[in-house]
Tab-separated table of C-alpha atoms in Angstrom:
chain	number	residue	atom	x	y	z
A	278	ALA	CA	103.595	133.255	125.342
A	279	ALA	CA	100.172	133.213	123.569
A	280	ALA	CA	101.569	130.810	120.782
A	281	VAL	CA	103.140	128.613	123.541
A	282	TYR	CA	99.753	128.445	125.417
A	283	ALA	CA	98.083	127.521	122.246
A	284	LEU	CA	100.667	124.807	121.688
A	285	ILE	CA	100.417	123.430	125.364
A	286	VAL	CA	96.313	123.161	124.725
A	287	LEU	CA	97.240	121.330	121.419
A	288	GLY	CA	99.759	118.956	123.299
A	289	ALA	CA	96.630	118.328	125.608
A	290	VAL	CA	94.604	117.571	122.784
A	291	VAL	CA	97.171	115.248	121.334
A	292	ARG	CA	97.252	113.444	124.767
A	293	ILE	CA	93.741	113.234	125.281
A	294	THR	CA	93.130	111.866	121.863
A	295	GLY	CA	95.982	109.413	121.851
A	296	SER	CA	97.448	111.045	118.960
A	297	GLY	CA	101.176	111.054	120.329
A	298	LEU	CA	102.184	108.345	117.786
A	299	GLY	CA	99.931	109.921	114.963
A	300	CYS	CA	103.050	110.416	112.909
A	301	GLY	CA	104.401	106.925	113.898
A	302	ASN	CA	107.865	107.317	115.678
A	303	ASP	CA	109.339	109.351	112.756
A	304	TRP	CA	110.549	112.693	114.200
A	305	PRO	CA	110.595	115.387	112.890
A	306	VAL	CA	109.037	114.208	109.672
A	307	CYS	CA	105.550	112.306	109.808
A	308	HIS	CA	105.279	108.924	108.462
A	309	GLY	CA	108.520	109.813	106.586
A	310	ARG	CA	107.343	112.756	104.922
A	311	LEU	CA	106.992	116.450	105.608
A	312	PHE	CA	103.401	116.322	104.536
A	313	PRO	CA	101.862	113.100	105.153
A	314	SER	CA	98.560	111.750	104.059
A	315	PHE	CA	95.724	113.081	106.345
A	316	ALA	CA	93.457	110.020	106.087
A	317	ASP	CA	93.821	109.555	109.744
A	318	LEU	CA	92.674	111.991	112.362
A	319	THR	CA	95.565	111.267	114.779
A	320	THR	CA	97.924	111.881	112.287
A	321	LEU	CA	96.389	115.404	111.455
A	322	ILE	CA	96.273	116.172	115.133
A	323	GLU	CA	99.994	115.244	115.803
A	324	TRP	CA	101.296	116.875	112.512
A	325	ASN	CA	99.457	120.040	113.553
A	326	HIS	CA	101.152	119.975	117.018
A	327	ARG	CA	104.510	119.726	115.075
A	328	LEU	CA	103.579	122.617	112.787
A	329	VAL	CA	102.542	125.063	115.832
A	330	ALA	CA	105.870	123.984	117.586
A	331	ALA	CA	107.824	124.870	114.254
A	332	ILE	CA	105.959	128.344	114.271
A	333	VAL	CA	106.794	128.604	118.401
A	334	SER	CA	110.362	127.626	117.685
A	335	THR	CA	110.734	130.364	115.181
A	336	LEU	CA	109.137	132.844	117.409
A	337	VAL	CA	111.452	132.085	120.360
A	338	VAL	CA	114.504	132.229	118.054
A	339	VAL	CA	113.474	135.679	117.103
A	340	LEU	CA	112.858	136.772	120.554
A	341	ALA	CA	116.401	135.466	121.648
A	342	GLY	CA	117.686	137.467	118.699
A	343	LEU	CA	115.949	140.671	119.710
A	344	THR	CA	116.788	140.277	123.275
A	345	TRP	CA	120.511	139.996	122.063
A	346	PHE	CA	120.179	142.931	119.799
A	347	GLU	CA	118.460	145.401	122.416
A	348	ARG	CA	120.979	144.303	125.144
A	349	ARG	CA	123.620	145.269	122.671
A	350	ARG	CA	121.964	148.659	121.924
A	351	ALA	CA	121.575	149.494	125.349
A	352	GLY	CA	125.092	149.002	126.064
A	353	SER	CA	125.933	150.347	129.695
A	354	ALA	CA	122.150	151.451	130.495
A	355	PRO	CA	121.100	148.266	132.241
A	356	PRO	CA	117.540	149.576	133.032
A	357	ALA	CA	116.777	149.994	129.314
A	358	ALA	CA	118.034	146.619	128.365
A	359	PRO	CA	115.758	143.740	128.349
A	360	GLY	CA	116.357	140.723	130.906
A	361	ARG	CA	117.834	137.699	129.880
A	362	ALA	CA	114.581	135.734	129.819
A	363	GLY	CA	114.565	135.506	125.961
A	364	TYR	CA	117.892	133.527	126.303
A	365	MET	CA	116.312	131.320	129.045
A	366	ALA	CA	113.246	130.663	126.582
A	367	LEU	CA	115.728	129.542	123.816
A	368	ALA	CA	117.583	127.195	125.961
A	369	LEU	CA	114.250	125.791	127.224
A	370	LEU	CA	113.031	125.387	123.491
A	371	ILE	CA	116.164	123.582	122.703
A	372	LEU	CA	115.529	121.217	125.728
A	373	GLN	CA	111.583	120.875	124.720
A	374	VAL	CA	112.674	119.951	121.118
A	375	LEU	CA	114.827	117.300	122.162
A	376	LEU	CA	112.356	116.025	124.731
A	377	GLY	CA	109.763	115.872	122.073
A	378	ALA	CA	112.089	113.804	119.674
A	379	VAL	CA	113.048	111.373	122.680
A	380	THR	CA	109.076	111.071	123.545
A	381	VAL	CA	108.495	110.022	120.085
A	382	LYS	CA	111.303	107.922	119.271
A	383	LEU	CA	110.799	105.927	122.787
A	384	ASP	CA	107.056	105.376	121.975
A	385	LEU	CA	105.701	107.857	124.699
A	386	PRO	CA	107.011	106.520	128.103
A	387	PRO	CA	105.296	108.456	130.880
A	388	TRP	CA	108.562	110.098	132.153
A	389	THR	CA	109.348	111.641	128.959
A	390	VAL	CA	105.693	112.724	128.439
A	391	ILE	CA	105.890	114.457	131.897
A	392	LEU	CA	109.181	115.941	131.434
A	393	HIS	CA	107.869	117.318	127.972
A	394	LEU	CA	104.997	118.945	129.771
A	395	GLY	CA	107.135	120.312	132.645
A	396	THR	CA	109.492	122.095	130.037
A	397	ALA	CA	106.612	123.386	128.218
A	398	MET	CA	105.221	125.142	131.463
A	399	LEU	CA	108.782	126.307	132.096
A	400	LEU	CA	108.975	127.972	128.576
A	401	LEU	CA	105.589	129.517	129.061
A	402	ALA	CA	106.935	130.895	132.428
A	403	ALA	CA	110.160	132.317	130.731
A	404	LEU	CA	107.924	133.967	127.823
A	405	LEU	CA	105.761	135.677	130.375
A	406	VAL	CA	108.701	136.982	132.121
A	407	ALA	CA	110.075	138.172	128.949
A	408	ALA	CA	106.913	139.777	128.035
A	409	TYR	CA	106.303	141.408	131.509
A	410	PRO	CA	109.435	142.144	133.299
A	411	THR	CA	108.917	143.113	136.771
A	412	PRO	CA	111.838	145.009	138.163
A	413	GLY	CA	109.978	145.936	141.420
A	414	LEU	CA	109.962	141.986	142.433
A	415	ARG	CA	113.766	141.992	143.077
A	416	ARG	CA	113.141	142.342	146.692
A	417	ARG	CA	113.113	138.692	148.318
A	418	SER	CA	110.163	139.576	150.353
A	419	ALA	CA	108.153	140.584	147.157
A	420	ARG	CA	108.999	137.453	145.287
A	421	THR	CA	108.911	134.690	147.580
A	422	PRO	CA	105.097	134.263	147.748
A	423	GLY	CA	104.823	134.362	144.147
A	424	LEU	CA	107.521	131.845	143.569
A	425	VAL	CA	105.994	129.592	146.127
A	426	GLY	CA	102.572	129.728	144.562
A	427	ALA	CA	104.089	129.055	140.995
A	428	ALA	CA	106.128	126.231	142.339
A	429	ILE	CA	102.911	124.611	143.660
A	430	ALA	CA	100.873	125.193	140.636
A	431	PHE	CA	103.920	123.713	138.600
A	432	LEU	CA	104.082	120.546	140.770
A	433	THR	CA	99.981	120.175	140.314
A	434	VAL	CA	100.252	120.381	136.645
A	435	LEU	CA	103.053	117.560	136.505
A	436	PHE	CA	101.185	115.330	139.028
A	437	GLY	CA	98.079	115.756	136.863
A	438	GLY	CA	100.006	114.670	133.895
A	439	LEU	CA	101.406	111.935	135.720
A	440	THR	CA	97.970	110.714	137.064
A	441	ALA	CA	96.968	110.759	133.307
A	442	ASN	CA	99.743	109.091	131.879
A	443	LEU	CA	99.752	106.053	134.232
A	444	GLY	CA	96.003	105.608	133.813
A	445	ALA	CA	95.483	106.420	137.617
A	446	ALA	CA	92.418	108.527	136.823
A	447	THR	CA	90.388	105.406	136.831
A	448	ALA	CA	91.363	104.424	140.422
A	449	CYS	CA	88.645	106.683	141.995
A	450	VAL	CA	85.357	106.217	139.995
A	451	GLY	CA	83.236	108.111	142.505
A	452	PHE	CA	83.541	111.606	144.217
């Protein structure tokens, strides 16, 4: 979860610095190479985003594997078995990687950038659930306020990303 958070922050740096096409529209390589020339700062920033994404991918695959192993080992003792959040994280990772490729190949259209951000936030949530399972929140009355708050926060992040990607932040220059 910490690595995904760092990747999201690095993704924000990519967005803010305009480095989204720092590797051209090559994917997964950068300017046709695994290790490009880092003469341009945007190339360095985008390449590091991809490097951290590769590290995150490895960690999520390991988590899913450990989840599978521990669930098999626990057998018929469900309280001892981990939840399925590790599997959900792997599915979201696959979607995230595909969205990253589409975003680069299509030259950063706002709708793909927003979907990429939204999937990153869902991946972070899945990893937090995997790290901190909360069996006491299985009652509907206990989880509803948290889910509503999380949904509102998620929508706020997506609308913030949409505002930035459409250039709408300049519409109101004063407070």
